[in-house]
Amino acid sequence: MRETQILDRIRKLAARAPRSRTLIQGIGDDCAILRPDARHDLVFTSDFLLEDRHFTRAIYSPADIGHKALARGLSDIAAMGAEPIFCLVSLGIPRDLPASWVPSFYKGFLALATRYKTSLAGGDLARFEKIIVDVTCCGRVPRGKALLRSAAKPGDAIYVTGKLGKKKAWLEKDWRRNRRPEPRIHAGIALRRLGIRCAMDISDGLSLDLHRLCVESKVGADITAHLSDDALHSGEAYELLFTAPPRLAVPPRIETTPVASIGVITSQHKGRVLFQGRPLAPLGFDHFAGRD
Amino acid sequence: MRETQILDRIRKLAARAPRSRTLIQGIGDDCAILRPDARHDLVFTSDFLLEDRHFTRAIYSPADIGHKALARGLSDIAAMGAEPIFCLVSLGIPRDLPASWVPSFYKGFLALATRYKTSLAGGDLARFEKIIVDVTCCGRVPRGKALLRSAAKPGDAIYVTGKLGKKKAWLEKDWRRNRRPEPRIHAGIALRRLGIRCAMDISDGLSLDLHRLCVESKVGADITAHLSDDALHSGEAYELLFTAPPRLAVPPRIETTPVASIGVITSQHKGRVLFQGRPLAPLGFDHFAGRD
């Protein structure tokens, strides 16, 4: 297939997905065009999904790859308490893929995009030796209401969504969830409406991500819950980490997602995390350590 | 270096570049945050720059790669008549690069960003076998004034900026220009202020890009100028292609950039380009044809 034919195909697939009224030009020009309003702030994130780094072709179907490439970005949008508007996809693919690969990739991608009303507004397409995807997502949030890593205050309780550390007895549904993570978009919006100001997503493991939150907020954290090593350090959870002032009643479920209190923000040991009274090393997934 | 150290370094470099007042959160959270106004539309584009596909390490310095990765996106912003606001950079790098590589890449990138007042607001970082870059650029344009591929009208004159087809006698400065293309930001803004409504950038060669413009505008084009095969088909020009109604006086220079009239838009042969009366095949750079 020539590039023009592939682009026409993608454009037709994208046209079936919902389109935000604020997106006045999608695929087809040098740029996508958004008509913003002054009541909302816009949030932006870009995330790679790379073959043999984040997935393998043996385990991930084209639709899995499409799903996960978008889920990574939507998880960041969720962490801001924002609702997604549109995304751009840069896709590099080898020549040896079957002709059905690209449509299947976009079907997986657009199924998730449709669920969260995210328009596919543009991107890039190139030949490359391996499958490489970079997705940029844009979301909107009422002005000044974005959930920030830097907004934690001493005395805040620390919470996580979902169930941490279930890796030891991985079942088929866990594998499926790893290939098709569900971004916590509804939970993020609900938290923002509840009055939460501080959140981030756990993409590299609780110990590393909570450490980052402490650095940005210039606070310490004390984890008091009994958590396994796996719960403390394993990455790819796509859950939300957030803090709430003590006066704010956080329900045990946000939408359909369980929420657990795991500790408290402190004014001591700024930028440090304690686990049951002892310093906890940020051992989560470092994208530059480990294997190449 | 660990990821955190590299990110700190990038953040410090990015902090030196100018920051748009509308960008209220740059690097450091799950997303960058933009506070838009209702007087402007926002435009968005994503572009890959891939090792051994768009450049080789033997010929391009790290700073060249940084410059060119951003220039590709800014060229699309220029083609909309927009001014850049911010960008996101996803960068994949092999383990065997020298420690100076990443800072040098960002210095080349940020030198160009600074020239066009573009903030580096975020992105992603990963290990990969080859150098892969994906840059997303955001610009703004007064509401409803973006230059569109789809806005050409029969009777419009067709223009290009710069000097097409100088490849046969490549000099040192041409090589340099190819490694460090200058996006036509000022020319794009000047064209919009002049009353131009239709433009695109020539990134894949005039014959292919003019064909795309004709398809989007549902018009034909008749190239009457004497142009070489190289001027007609060679890619990577980073010049602007635009059309103007006959009543609009287009000066021979836009800012410091020469402008040449090369033909006329017609209502016949919709989606087709004629060169001196004969159909011209769109032979420009197809990202999916040719070598892998």
XYZ file of C-alpha atoms in Angstrom:
584
model
C 0.000 0.000 0.000
C 1.160 3.524 -0.686
C 1.189 6.110 2.047
C -1.796 7.976 0.564
C -3.927 4.800 0.633
C -2.983 4.049 4.239
C -3.715 7.649 5.265
C -7.110 7.529 3.529
C -7.903 4.325 5.411
C -6.881 5.825 8.777
C -8.872 8.968 8.016
C -12.008 6.923 7.325
C -11.561 4.908 10.517
C -10.962 8.113 12.521
C -14.077 9.724 11.035
C -16.237 6.979 12.625
C -15.012 7.854 16.122
C -16.732 10.686 18.023
C -15.417 14.161 17.300
C -15.298 16.929 19.857
C -17.050 20.095 18.671
C -13.986 22.038 19.771
C -11.826 20.146 17.257
C -12.542 22.071 14.044
C -9.959 20.335 11.816
C -8.827 16.731 12.209
C -6.679 14.658 9.830
C -6.059 16.253 6.417
C -4.071 19.463 6.915
C -0.575 20.334 8.138
C -1.999 20.630 11.662
C -5.149 19.748 13.592
C -7.090 22.816 14.794
C -8.722 23.194 18.209
C -11.039 26.071 19.152
C -10.576 26.406 22.924
C -12.703 28.320 25.416
C -11.481 30.441 28.322
C -13.294 28.361 30.983
C -10.938 25.396 30.640
C -7.226 24.722 30.895
C -5.778 22.250 28.408
C -3.417 19.435 29.416
C -0.916 17.626 27.173
C 1.194 14.488 27.382
C 3.296 12.347 24.995
C 4.153 8.681 25.551
C 6.137 6.109 23.607
C 5.130 2.484 23.166
C 8.104 0.638 21.643
C 8.516 -2.907 20.350
C 10.712 -5.165 22.520
C 10.843 -2.395 25.096
C 7.204 -2.066 26.169
C 5.684 -5.013 24.273
C 6.528 -7.934 21.981
C 4.707 -8.972 18.831
C 4.523 -12.557 20.152
C 2.277 -11.566 23.076
C 0.518 -8.378 21.904
C -1.967 -8.346 19.041
C -2.062 -5.234 16.803
C -5.264 -4.176 18.611
C -3.566 -4.673 22.027
C -0.729 -2.386 20.889
C -3.195 0.244 19.660
C -5.122 0.051 22.930
C -2.079 0.274 25.162
C -0.419 3.111 23.186
C -3.474 5.276 23.836
C -4.078 4.005 27.401
C -0.663 5.286 28.506
C -1.552 8.832 27.444
C -5.121 8.686 28.763
C -3.754 7.565 32.144
C -1.803 10.852 32.334
C -4.943 12.783 31.342
C -6.830 10.935 34.135
C -4.093 11.876 36.611
C -4.831 15.567 35.925
C -8.575 15.067 36.584
C -9.155 16.038 32.940
C -11.456 14.738 30.226
C -9.727 13.762 26.959
C -10.423 15.783 23.786
C -8.110 14.494 21.064
C -4.867 12.672 20.325
C -2.131 12.514 17.686
C -0.450 9.212 16.775
C 3.013 8.830 15.271
C 3.411 5.262 14.036
C 6.528 3.603 12.616
C 6.076 0.134 11.103
C 8.265 -2.495 9.412
C 7.657 -3.611 5.855
C 7.087 -7.254 6.856
C 3.808 -6.676 8.726
C 0.672 -8.157 7.142
C -1.646 -5.710 5.326
C -4.244 -6.183 8.072
C -1.852 -4.938 10.787
C -2.416 -1.183 10.446
C -6.253 -1.370 10.345
C -6.208 -3.761 13.346
C -3.914 -1.430 15.282
C -6.244 1.530 14.647
C -9.319 -0.539 15.519
C -7.858 -1.332 18.946
C -6.785 2.277 19.330
C -10.132 3.731 18.242
C -12.215 1.338 20.356
C -10.577 2.847 23.455
C -10.680 6.373 21.964
C -14.423 6.010 21.364
C -15.038 4.840 24.936
C -13.482 8.055 26.267
C -14.695 10.396 23.487
C -11.175 11.081 22.204
C -10.802 12.201 18.577
C -7.901 10.959 16.478
C -6.805 14.315 15.025
C -3.548 13.570 13.204
C -0.009 12.275 13.562
C 2.764 10.832 11.466
C 3.475 7.587 9.626
C 6.894 6.143 8.737
C 8.681 2.956 7.804
C 10.986 1.638 10.523
C 12.633 -1.657 11.438
C 10.469 -2.084 14.522
C 7.017 -1.008 15.591
C 7.295 2.360 17.334
C 4.354 4.418 18.537
C 4.266 7.842 20.145
C 0.877 9.169 21.245
C 0.139 12.748 22.268
C -3.090 13.282 24.207
C -4.889 16.553 24.939
C -7.532 16.925 27.631
C -9.428 19.741 29.291
C -10.144 20.592 32.891
C -12.030 23.549 34.448
C -9.624 26.479 34.787
C -7.218 26.128 37.712
C -8.615 22.733 38.748
C -5.990 20.352 37.318
C -4.740 17.770 39.841
C -1.031 18.419 40.459
C 1.863 16.359 41.783
C 2.999 19.497 43.571
C -0.222 20.070 45.570
C 0.248 17.588 48.466
C 0.184 19.170 51.950
C 1.475 17.811 55.290
C -1.391 16.048 57.036
C -2.997 14.860 53.785
C -3.939 11.186 53.684
C -2.393 9.198 50.796
C -4.648 6.995 48.672
C -4.370 4.664 45.703
C -7.091 3.426 43.369
C -7.433 -0.266 42.480
C -5.763 -3.205 44.130
C -1.998 -2.945 44.381
C 0.342 -5.929 44.202
C -1.648 -8.777 42.784
C 1.182 -9.972 40.577
C 2.179 -13.123 42.442
C -0.776 -15.160 41.267
C -1.266 -13.779 37.797
C -4.379 -15.043 36.129
C -5.475 -14.777 32.519
C -7.456 -11.626 33.340
C -4.329 -9.998 34.799
C -2.446 -10.667 31.576
C -5.320 -9.228 29.639
C -5.387 -6.185 31.921
C -1.665 -5.696 31.388
C -2.146 -5.752 27.614
C -5.313 -3.671 27.786
C -5.008 -1.378 30.827
C -8.067 0.745 31.533
C -7.179 4.397 32.143
C -8.900 5.803 35.251
C -10.537 8.707 33.386
C -13.860 8.570 35.290
C -12.115 8.195 38.652
C -9.839 11.188 37.901
C -12.789 13.420 37.055
C -14.722 12.194 40.133
C -11.714 12.905 42.400
C -11.431 16.432 41.024
C -15.152 17.014 41.654
C -14.724 15.656 45.177
C -12.230 18.477 45.844
C -8.948 16.539 45.466
C -6.046 18.780 44.308
C -3.096 16.381 44.202
C -2.803 13.251 42.045
C -0.529 11.387 39.637
C -0.685 8.040 37.888
C 1.355 5.071 39.075
C 3.128 4.036 35.906
C 6.577 3.192 37.275
C 5.676 1.701 40.668
C 4.391 3.216 43.916
C 7.789 3.715 45.595
C 9.248 5.691 42.676
C 6.093 7.635 41.826
C 5.321 8.590 45.453
C 8.949 9.721 45.734
C 8.421 11.972 42.692
C 5.220 13.383 44.212
C 7.115 14.186 47.435
C 9.903 15.941 45.501
C 7.413 18.079 43.527
C 5.329 18.910 46.624
C 8.395 19.430 48.873
C 6.934 17.084 51.508
C 7.650 13.636 52.955
C 5.416 10.551 52.915
C 4.861 7.837 55.489
C 3.358 4.574 54.189
C 1.593 2.875 57.100
C -0.340 0.175 55.197
C 1.042 -3.375 55.054
C 2.090 -3.671 51.423
C 4.084 -6.398 49.684
C 7.341 -5.624 47.844
C 5.402 -6.128 44.661
C 2.785 -3.533 45.665
C 5.563 -1.110 46.596
C 7.767 -1.409 43.535
C 6.068 -2.957 40.502
C 5.294 -0.696 37.548
C 2.571 -0.627 34.910
C -0.294 -0.354 37.388
C -2.080 2.547 35.641
C -3.767 3.349 38.922
C -4.042 6.816 40.509
C -2.102 7.974 43.536
C -3.696 10.963 45.285
C -3.770 12.859 48.552
C -6.696 14.366 50.459
C -6.866 16.745 53.433
C -8.122 14.984 56.615
C -11.416 16.948 56.587
C -12.291 15.531 53.148
C -14.300 12.297 53.329
C -13.017 9.944 50.618
C -15.489 7.123 49.901
C -14.237 3.493 49.651
C -15.131 3.513 45.945
C -14.755 6.243 43.305
C -17.177 5.400 40.503
C -16.647 1.606 40.341
C -12.992 1.765 41.414
C -11.933 0.724 44.945
C -9.837 3.257 46.851
C -7.455 2.464 49.734
C -5.730 4.749 52.225
C -2.065 3.774 52.544
C -0.425 6.516 54.620
C 0.053 10.185 55.329
C 1.967 13.203 53.954
C 4.447 14.730 56.426
C 6.491 17.906 56.657
C 9.607 15.923 57.683
C 12.173 14.212 55.398
C 11.189 16.358 52.386
C 11.346 14.343 49.164
C 11.640 11.058 51.120
C 9.234 8.154 51.545
C 9.106 6.085 54.761
C 7.600 2.590 54.846
C 6.627 1.447 58.331
C 9.052 3.960 59.790
C 12.073 3.165 57.585
C 13.333 4.941 54.430
C 11.966 3.311 51.279
C 14.242 3.323 48.222
C 12.535 4.430 44.979
C 12.991 1.061 43.255
C 10.271 1.402 40.625
C 10.864 1.125 36.915
C 13.718 3.354 35.736
C 13.511 3.641 31.947
C 17.274 4.062 31.757
C 18.403 1.379 34.191
C 18.150 -2.345 33.522
C 18.343 -4.027 30.135
C 18.706 -2.045 26.956
C 23.011 8.387 34.234
C 19.678 7.448 35.737
C 16.454 8.688 34.214
C 15.840 11.147 37.082
C 19.248 12.785 36.525
C 18.678 13.100 32.787
C 15.196 14.542 33.358
C 16.582 17.070 35.857
C 19.176 18.102 33.291
C 16.567 18.514 30.527
C 14.310 20.455 32.893
C 17.120 22.884 33.720
C 17.950 23.377 30.037
C 14.251 23.877 29.211
C 13.890 26.445 32.022
C 16.446 28.696 30.282
C 14.333 28.879 27.102
C 11.540 31.477 26.954
C 8.223 30.385 28.419
C 4.876 31.489 27.075
C 2.683 33.064 29.747
C -0.135 30.817 28.570
C 1.885 27.701 29.515
C 1.195 27.457 33.242
C 2.894 24.074 33.850
C 5.859 22.743 31.888
C 8.014 19.685 32.641
C 7.387 18.092 36.057
C 3.815 16.774 36.163
C 1.864 14.057 34.345
C 0.875 16.660 31.741
C 1.832 20.169 30.641
C -0.935 22.736 31.239
C -1.934 25.498 28.823
C -4.343 28.317 29.675
C -5.877 29.247 26.320
C -7.910 32.322 25.404
C -11.000 32.440 23.217
C -9.455 34.842 20.667
C -7.132 32.200 19.212
C -7.416 28.776 17.645
C -4.708 26.260 18.561
C -2.926 24.113 15.975
C -1.141 20.789 16.590
C 1.233 18.556 14.675
C 3.461 15.520 15.414
C 6.512 14.515 13.374
C 9.023 11.698 13.612
C 12.747 12.074 13.024
C 14.236 8.558 12.848
C 17.818 7.329 12.627
C 18.780 5.793 9.248
C 15.433 6.895 7.904
C 15.636 10.698 8.138
C 19.254 11.093 9.236
C 22.465 9.166 9.997
C 24.752 9.637 12.979
C 27.739 9.866 10.595
C 26.463 13.097 9.002
C 24.245 14.676 11.681
C 25.614 15.982 14.970
C 23.395 15.634 18.080
C 22.611 19.364 17.786
C 21.670 18.932 14.077
C 19.245 16.147 15.054
C 17.714 18.314 17.802
C 17.373 21.247 15.409
C 15.820 19.218 12.605
C 13.404 17.308 14.860
C 11.882 20.617 15.952
C 12.154 22.285 12.509
C 9.859 19.648 10.970
C 7.085 20.505 13.431
C 7.625 24.254 13.255
C 7.362 24.051 9.463
C 3.831 22.670 9.875
C 3.024 25.458 12.358
C 4.340 27.985 9.776
C 2.119 26.426 7.106
C -0.937 27.284 9.249
C 0.167 30.939 9.579
C 0.473 30.297 13.332
C 3.003 31.338 15.956
C 4.474 28.474 18.009
C 3.700 28.231 21.753
C 5.172 24.986 23.024
C 6.358 21.509 22.083
C 6.681 18.004 23.572
C 9.638 15.751 22.713
C 9.657 11.960 22.887
C 13.238 10.757 22.614
C 14.505 7.169 22.378
C 18.266 6.670 22.626
C 20.706 3.729 22.551
C 22.906 2.906 25.504
C 26.137 3.396 23.519
C 25.785 7.166 23.028
C 28.348 9.348 24.833
C 27.126 11.142 27.988
C 27.332 14.473 26.135
C 24.860 13.347 23.473
C 21.584 14.179 25.265
C 22.642 17.690 26.414
C 23.986 18.431 22.880
C 20.723 17.244 21.315
C 18.689 19.513 23.609
C 21.036 22.452 23.008
C 20.444 22.217 19.240
C 16.745 21.758 19.873
C 16.459 24.649 22.329
C 18.523 27.069 20.216
C 15.845 26.796 17.528
C 13.034 26.772 20.120
C 14.381 29.990 21.634
C 14.554 31.695 18.215
C 10.829 31.068 17.724
C 9.736 31.487 21.373
C 8.692 27.833 21.710
C 8.634 26.349 25.223
C 9.759 22.760 25.795
C 6.834 21.598 27.939
C 7.316 17.856 28.331
C 7.636 14.548 26.516
C 8.976 11.060 27.055
C 12.369 9.395 27.326
C 13.205 5.746 26.607
C 16.027 3.388 25.787
C 15.927 2.076 22.228
C 18.364 0.482 19.752
C 18.332 3.542 17.518
C 17.799 7.249 17.961
C 14.090 7.989 17.514
C 12.485 11.377 18.043
C 8.848 12.403 17.852
C 8.059 16.088 18.335
C 4.593 17.531 18.907
C 4.241 21.284 18.328
C 1.397 23.570 19.370
C 0.846 27.023 17.890
C -1.826 29.681 17.958
C -3.526 31.718 15.267
C -6.303 34.347 15.500
C -9.652 32.561 15.534
C -10.738 31.314 12.090
C -7.583 32.600 10.383
C -5.535 29.395 10.038
C -4.164 28.826 6.517
C -5.779 25.681 5.109
C -4.923 23.224 2.353
C -8.609 23.155 1.545
C -9.003 26.921 0.912
C -7.672 27.214 -2.681
C -10.150 28.679 -5.201
C -10.171 28.514 -9.007
C -8.409 31.596 -10.362
C -5.966 31.808 -7.415
C -2.330 32.233 -8.346
C 0.036 29.558 -6.947
C 3.201 30.649 -5.163
C 6.182 29.089 -3.439
C 8.636 30.652 -1.005
C 12.405 30.231 -1.404
C 14.280 28.928 -4.396
C 13.106 25.544 -5.635
C 15.390 22.957 -7.193
C 18.919 23.979 -6.389
C 20.032 20.446 -5.666
C 22.182 19.805 -8.732
C 25.093 21.914 -7.568
C 24.946 21.321 -3.841
C 27.300 23.507 -1.908
C 28.363 23.305 1.710
C 25.641 25.775 2.680
C 22.988 23.537 1.053
C 24.157 20.577 3.133
C 24.046 22.749 6.182
C 20.572 23.953 5.276
C 19.432 20.361 4.842
C 20.705 19.466 8.308
C 19.440 22.707 9.829
C 16.353 23.746 7.853
C 14.860 27.079 8.857
C 11.086 26.871 9.351
C 9.221 29.719 7.590
C 7.458 30.936 10.745
C 7.770 34.659 10.004
C 6.738 34.182 6.354
C 3.672 32.139 7.402
C 2.505 34.834 9.825
C 3.164 37.580 7.224
C 1.163 35.673 4.577
C -1.773 35.324 6.966
C -1.659 39.059 7.712
C -1.543 39.764 3.972
C -4.922 37.991 3.638
C -3.738 34.595 2.322
C -6.124 31.738 3.290
C -4.531 28.685 1.659
C -1.049 27.299 2.391
C 0.875 24.135 3.199
C 4.532 23.284 3.618
C 6.476 21.470 0.920
C 7.966 18.587 2.839
C 7.574 15.777 0.311
C 8.168 17.647 -2.965
C 6.082 20.143 -4.939
C 4.362 17.630 -7.260
C 3.072 15.473 -4.390
C 2.229 18.326 -2.017
C 0.438 20.428 -4.673
C -1.514 17.288 -5.594
C -2.578 16.956 -1.935
C -3.624 20.616 -1.846
C -5.752 20.098 -4.983
C -7.431 17.014 -3.464
C -8.276 18.871 -0.224
C -9.495 22.006 -2.068
C -11.331 20.006 -4.787
C -9.603 22.021 -7.519
C -6.979 21.474 -10.234
C -3.615 23.195 -10.649
C -1.731 24.310 -13.728
C 2.014 24.885 -13.277
C 3.138 27.348 -15.952
C 6.639 28.176 -14.646
C 9.675 26.433 -16.181
C 10.778 24.161 -13.364
C 13.379 21.380 -13.346
C 12.486 17.797 -12.408
C 14.308 18.415 -9.176
C 12.209 21.511 -8.399
C 9.055 19.526 -9.184
C 9.743 16.356 -7.224
C 12.447 16.696 -4.578
C 11.402 16.614 -0.923
C 12.742 18.223 2.256
C 12.385 21.800 0.984
C 10.600 23.163 4.096
C 9.270 25.978 1.940
C 5.655 27.172 1.844
C 3.245 26.579 -1.006
C 0.305 29.019 -1.034
C -2.399 30.448 -3.246
C -3.710 34.009 -3.544
C -6.756 35.483 -5.286
C -5.782 37.559 -8.373
C -6.850 40.848 -6.691
C -4.337 40.294 -3.880
C -0.934 41.862 -4.584
C 1.758 39.442 -3.388
C 5.158 41.186 -3.028
C 8.307 39.516 -4.456
C 9.580 39.047 -0.902
C 7.750 38.067 2.304
C 9.906 39.228 5.211
C 13.355 38.271 3.856
C 12.073 35.254 1.890
C 11.776 35.402 -1.923
C 8.378 34.407 -3.358
C 7.725 33.121 -6.903
C 4.476 32.666 -8.795
C 4.473 29.252 -10.510
C 0.939 28.773 -11.854
C -2.799 28.991 -11.334
C -5.606 27.076 -9.609
C -8.321 25.809 -11.988
C -11.788 24.331 -11.662
C -10.951 21.579 -14.184
C -9.263 18.203 -13.504
C -10.146 18.305 -9.814
C -7.379 16.778 -7.707
C -4.960 16.835 -10.671
C -1.843 18.889 -11.382
C -0.842 19.907 -14.937
C 2.721 20.944 -15.792
C 2.958 22.960 -19.019
C -0.370 21.497 -20.126
C 0.348 17.825 -19.340
C -0.646 15.739 -16.274
C 2.120 15.715 -13.664
C 2.504 12.520 -11.626
C 2.823 13.094 -7.863
C 6.359 11.672 -7.621
C 7.434 13.330 -4.378
C 8.658 11.428 -1.349
C 6.306 8.607 -0.362
C 7.205 7.498 3.171
C 6.040 3.994 2.377
C 7.576 3.490 -1.052
C 11.310 3.068 -1.672
C 13.790 1.484 0.686
C 12.791 0.241 4.084
